[in-house]
């Protein structure tokens, strides 16, 4: 899927990290409908600000240096 997406290879690691992040916040039947996140932290994960993969973002650096 990553290969067919056209994503640059240098970003594949980020894609895998994002997939694992999502997996840890997905309810699992074997865990009684809880997420791995809930088992570790004792609360439901906040997915309210979850961006769609591939969304353009901008980073603001307060260091004042040039890009």
Backbone as ProteinMPNN parsed JSONL, in Angstrom:
{"seq_chain_A": "XXXXXXXXXXXXXXXXXXXXXXXXXXXXXXXXXXXXXXXXXXXXXXXXXXXXXXXXXXXXXXXXXXX", "coords_chain_A": {"N_chain_A": [[0.818, -1.185, 0.0], [1.924, 1.24, 0.803], [3.903, 1.531, -1.118], [2.414, 1.726, -3.515], [1.154, 4.108, -3.041], [2.712, 6.207, -3.78], [4.231, 7.602, -2.036], [7.169, 9.163, -0.89], [10.145, 7.288, -0.389], [11.701, 8.013, 1.781], [9.881, 8.753, 3.658], [8.588, 6.491, 4.494], [9.12, 5.263, 6.958], [7.888, 7.04, 8.714], [5.253, 6.619, 7.972], [4.857, 3.976, 8.819], [5.257, 4.288, 11.566], [3.062, 5.913, 12.147], [1.003, 4.124, 11.52], [1.352, 2.189, 13.529], [0.861, 3.78, 15.75], [-1.87, 4.289, 15.336], [-2.854, 1.644, 15.476], [-2.394, 1.033, 18.154], [-4.384, 2.463, 19.286], [-6.731, 1.362, 18.586], [-9.645, -0.462, 19.245], [-9.586, -3.818, 20.509], [-10.768, -7.085, 20.184], [-9.693, -9.223, 21.634], [-8.783, -7.929, 23.846], [-11.007, -7.359, 25.236], [-12.481, -5.399, 23.974], [-11.135, -3.114, 24.529], [-8.48, -0.697, 24.025], [-4.92, -1.041, 23.366], [-3.689, 1.265, 24.324], [-5.465, 2.112, 26.357], [-5.083, 0.08, 28.243], [-2.482, 0.57, 29.068], [-2.439, 3.295, 29.925], [-4.804, 3.662, 31.327], [-6.997, 5.123, 30.513], [-9.213, 6.307, 27.909], [-7.991, 6.896, 24.59], [-7.471, 10.178, 23.192], [-8.767, 11.082, 20.261], [-9.523, 13.288, 18.936], [-8.082, 15.267, 17.563], [-6.909, 14.0, 15.472], [-5.08, 13.903, 12.589], [-5.652, 13.458, 9.053], [-3.804, 11.077, 7.256], [-1.319, 12.298, 5.157], [-2.204, 14.84, 5.006], [-1.478, 18.234, 4.426], [0.8, 20.013, 6.376], [2.083, 22.688, 8.384], [5.04, 23.889, 9.84], [6.013, 25.823, 12.541], [8.805, 27.526, 13.495], [10.338, 28.822, 16.292], [12.89, 29.673, 16.522], [13.866, 31.497, 14.741], [15.563, 31.237, 12.612], [16.583, 30.786, 9.155], [14.758, 28.983, 6.618]], "CA_chain_A": [[0.0, 0.0, 0.0], [2.792, 2.421, 0.836], [4.57, 1.623, -2.42], [1.447, 2.193, -4.514], [0.669, 5.453, -2.708], [3.591, 7.22, -4.357], [4.927, 8.275, -0.949], [8.625, 9.085, -0.976], [10.679, 6.241, 0.483], [12.237, 8.58, 3.018], [8.77, 8.933, 4.597], [7.971, 5.209, 4.816], [9.235, 5.051, 8.403], [6.837, 7.844, 9.34], [3.982, 5.947, 7.699], [4.781, 2.804, 9.693], [5.075, 4.816, 12.92], [1.667, 6.362, 12.227], [0.164, 2.919, 11.535], [1.469, 1.598, 14.869], [0.156, 4.71, 16.639], [-3.296, 4.006, 15.153], [-3.128, 0.286, 15.959], [-2.426, 1.081, 19.617], [-5.582, 3.192, 19.692], [-7.85, 0.646, 17.983], [-10.171, -1.496, 20.143], [-9.291, -5.197, 20.123], [-11.662, -8.067, 20.792], [-8.931, -10.016, 22.598], [-8.611, -7.097, 25.041], [-12.335, -7.031, 25.739], [-12.958, -4.176, 23.343], [-10.295, -1.98, 24.918], [-7.302, -0.457, 23.194], [-3.661, -1.161, 24.105], [-3.485, 2.553, 25.0], [-6.262, 2.098, 27.588], [-4.465, -0.822, 29.208], [-1.255, 1.186, 29.579], [-2.667, 4.589, 30.573], [-6.006, 3.645, 32.143], [-8.012, 6.043, 29.979], [-9.398, 6.208, 26.464], [-7.175, 7.862, 23.852], [-8.155, 11.323, 22.588], [-8.54, 11.074, 18.817], [-10.196, 14.474, 18.423], [-7.239, 16.065, 16.669], [-6.203, 13.072, 14.6], [-5.066, 14.369, 11.197], [-5.692, 12.458, 7.991], [-2.468, 10.867, 6.718], [-1.105, 12.978, 3.89], [-2.64, 16.224, 5.123], [-0.372, 19.185, 4.461], [0.951, 20.723, 7.639], [3.121, 23.711, 8.405], [5.759, 23.907, 11.105], [6.495, 27.148, 12.918], [9.994, 27.451, 14.334], [10.542, 30.076, 17.019], [14.315, 29.978, 16.575], [14.112, 32.669, 13.915], [16.5, 30.948, 11.531], [16.012, 30.642, 7.817], [14.367, 27.621, 6.249]], "C_chain_A": [[0.865, 1.253, 0.0], [3.448, 2.615, -0.523], [3.638, 2.211, -3.468], [0.935, 3.608, -4.244], [1.495, 6.552, -3.358], [4.356, 8.0, -3.297], [6.43, 8.097, -1.109], [9.146, 8.063, 0.023], [11.21, 6.793, 1.799], [11.147, 8.824, 4.061], [8.102, 7.618, 5.006], [8.033, 4.915, 6.314], [8.162, 5.815, 9.163], [5.471, 7.191, 9.146], [3.798, 4.74, 8.616], [4.557, 3.245, 11.142], [3.632, 5.262, 13.137], [0.72, 5.159, 12.301], [0.189, 2.256, 12.914], [0.731, 2.459, 15.891], [-1.351, 4.449, 16.566], [-3.679, 2.645, 15.73], [-3.249, 0.265, 17.482], [-3.644, 1.816, 20.158], [-6.849, 2.586, 19.091], [-8.344, -0.436, 18.943], [-9.907, -2.898, 19.594], [-10.191, -6.147, 20.894], [-10.937, -8.851, 21.889], [-8.688, -9.247, 23.902], [-9.955, -6.663, 25.623], [-12.883, -5.729, 25.187], [-12.177, -2.933, 23.734], [-9.13, -1.839, 23.943], [-6.047, -0.725, 24.021], [-3.348, 0.123, 24.888], [-4.21, 2.578, 26.342], [-5.63, 1.216, 28.654], [-3.23, -0.199, 29.84], [-1.56, 2.42, 30.421], [-3.938, 4.665, 31.421], [-7.091, 4.62, 31.712], [-8.106, 5.858, 28.473], [-8.515, 7.24, 25.758], [-8.031, 8.983, 23.27], [-7.799, 11.362, 21.105], [-9.157, 12.294, 18.147], [-9.39, 15.285, 17.428], [-6.419, 15.191, 15.723], [-6.236, 13.566, 13.163], [-5.16, 13.197, 10.223], [-4.279, 12.325, 7.438], [-2.37, 11.529, 5.35], [-1.571, 14.423, 3.902], [-1.42, 17.135, 5.165], [-0.372, 19.9, 5.802], [2.076, 21.737, 7.505], [3.741, 23.721, 9.797], [6.267, 25.311, 11.354], [7.674, 26.968, 13.864], [10.211, 28.807, 14.988], [12.011, 30.478, 17.083], [14.677, 31.181, 15.717], [15.118, 32.459, 12.8], [15.793, 30.837, 10.2], [15.659, 29.188, 7.558], [15.447, 26.964, 5.459]], "O_chain_A": [[0.578, 2.214, -0.714], [3.537, 3.737, -1.02], [4.031, 3.099, -4.224], [0.348, 4.234, -5.126], [1.042, 7.69, -3.478], [5.056, 8.959, -3.622], [6.904, 7.006, -1.427], [8.652, 7.977, 1.148], [11.17, 6.108, 2.821], [11.454, 9.075, 5.226], [7.148, 7.629, 5.783], [7.082, 4.368, 6.873], [7.595, 5.31, 10.131], [4.634, 7.208, 10.048], [2.704, 4.51, 9.13], [3.758, 2.644, 11.859], [3.053, 5.013, 14.194], [-0.251, 5.176, 13.058], [-0.848, 1.812, 13.407], [0.063, 1.941, 16.785], [-2.029, 4.392, 17.592], [-4.707, 2.513, 16.393], [-4.1, -0.432, 18.035], [-3.903, 1.789, 21.361], [-7.906, 3.216, 19.086], [-7.546, -1.248, 19.411], [-9.99, -3.137, 18.39], [-10.353, -6.023, 22.108], [-11.506, -9.11, 22.949], [-8.419, -9.851, 24.94], [-10.026, -5.715, 26.405], [-13.656, -5.038, 25.85], [-12.517, -1.825, 23.32], [-8.841, -2.736, 23.151], [-6.094, -0.648, 25.248], [-2.804, 0.062, 25.991], [-3.646, 3.01, 27.348], [-5.639, 1.561, 29.836], [-2.961, -0.417, 31.021], [-1.006, 2.581, 31.509], [-4.129, 5.634, 32.157], [-8.008, 4.905, 32.482], [-7.196, 5.322, 27.842], [-8.315, 8.338, 26.276], [-9.183, 8.761, 22.898], [-6.657, 11.645, 20.742], [-9.298, 12.328, 16.925], [-9.958, 15.922, 16.541], [-5.365, 15.602, 15.238], [-7.311, 13.645, 12.568], [-4.783, 12.074, 10.556], [-3.62, 13.331, 7.177], [-3.234, 11.34, 4.494], [-1.366, 15.155, 2.933], [-0.444, 16.844, 5.856], [-1.414, 20.334, 6.294], [2.914, 21.639, 6.609], [3.045, 23.578, 10.802], [6.883, 25.919, 10.479], [7.549, 26.332, 14.91], [10.261, 29.828, 14.302], [12.339, 31.524, 17.644], [15.704, 31.819, 15.954], [15.487, 33.412, 12.113], [14.565, 30.798, 10.129], [16.192, 28.281, 8.197], [15.302, 25.81, 5.056]]}, "name": "protein", "num_of_chains": 1, "seq": "XXXXXXXXXXXXXXXXXXXXXXXXXXXXXXXXXXXXXXXXXXXXXXXXXXXXXXXXXXXXXXXXXXX"}
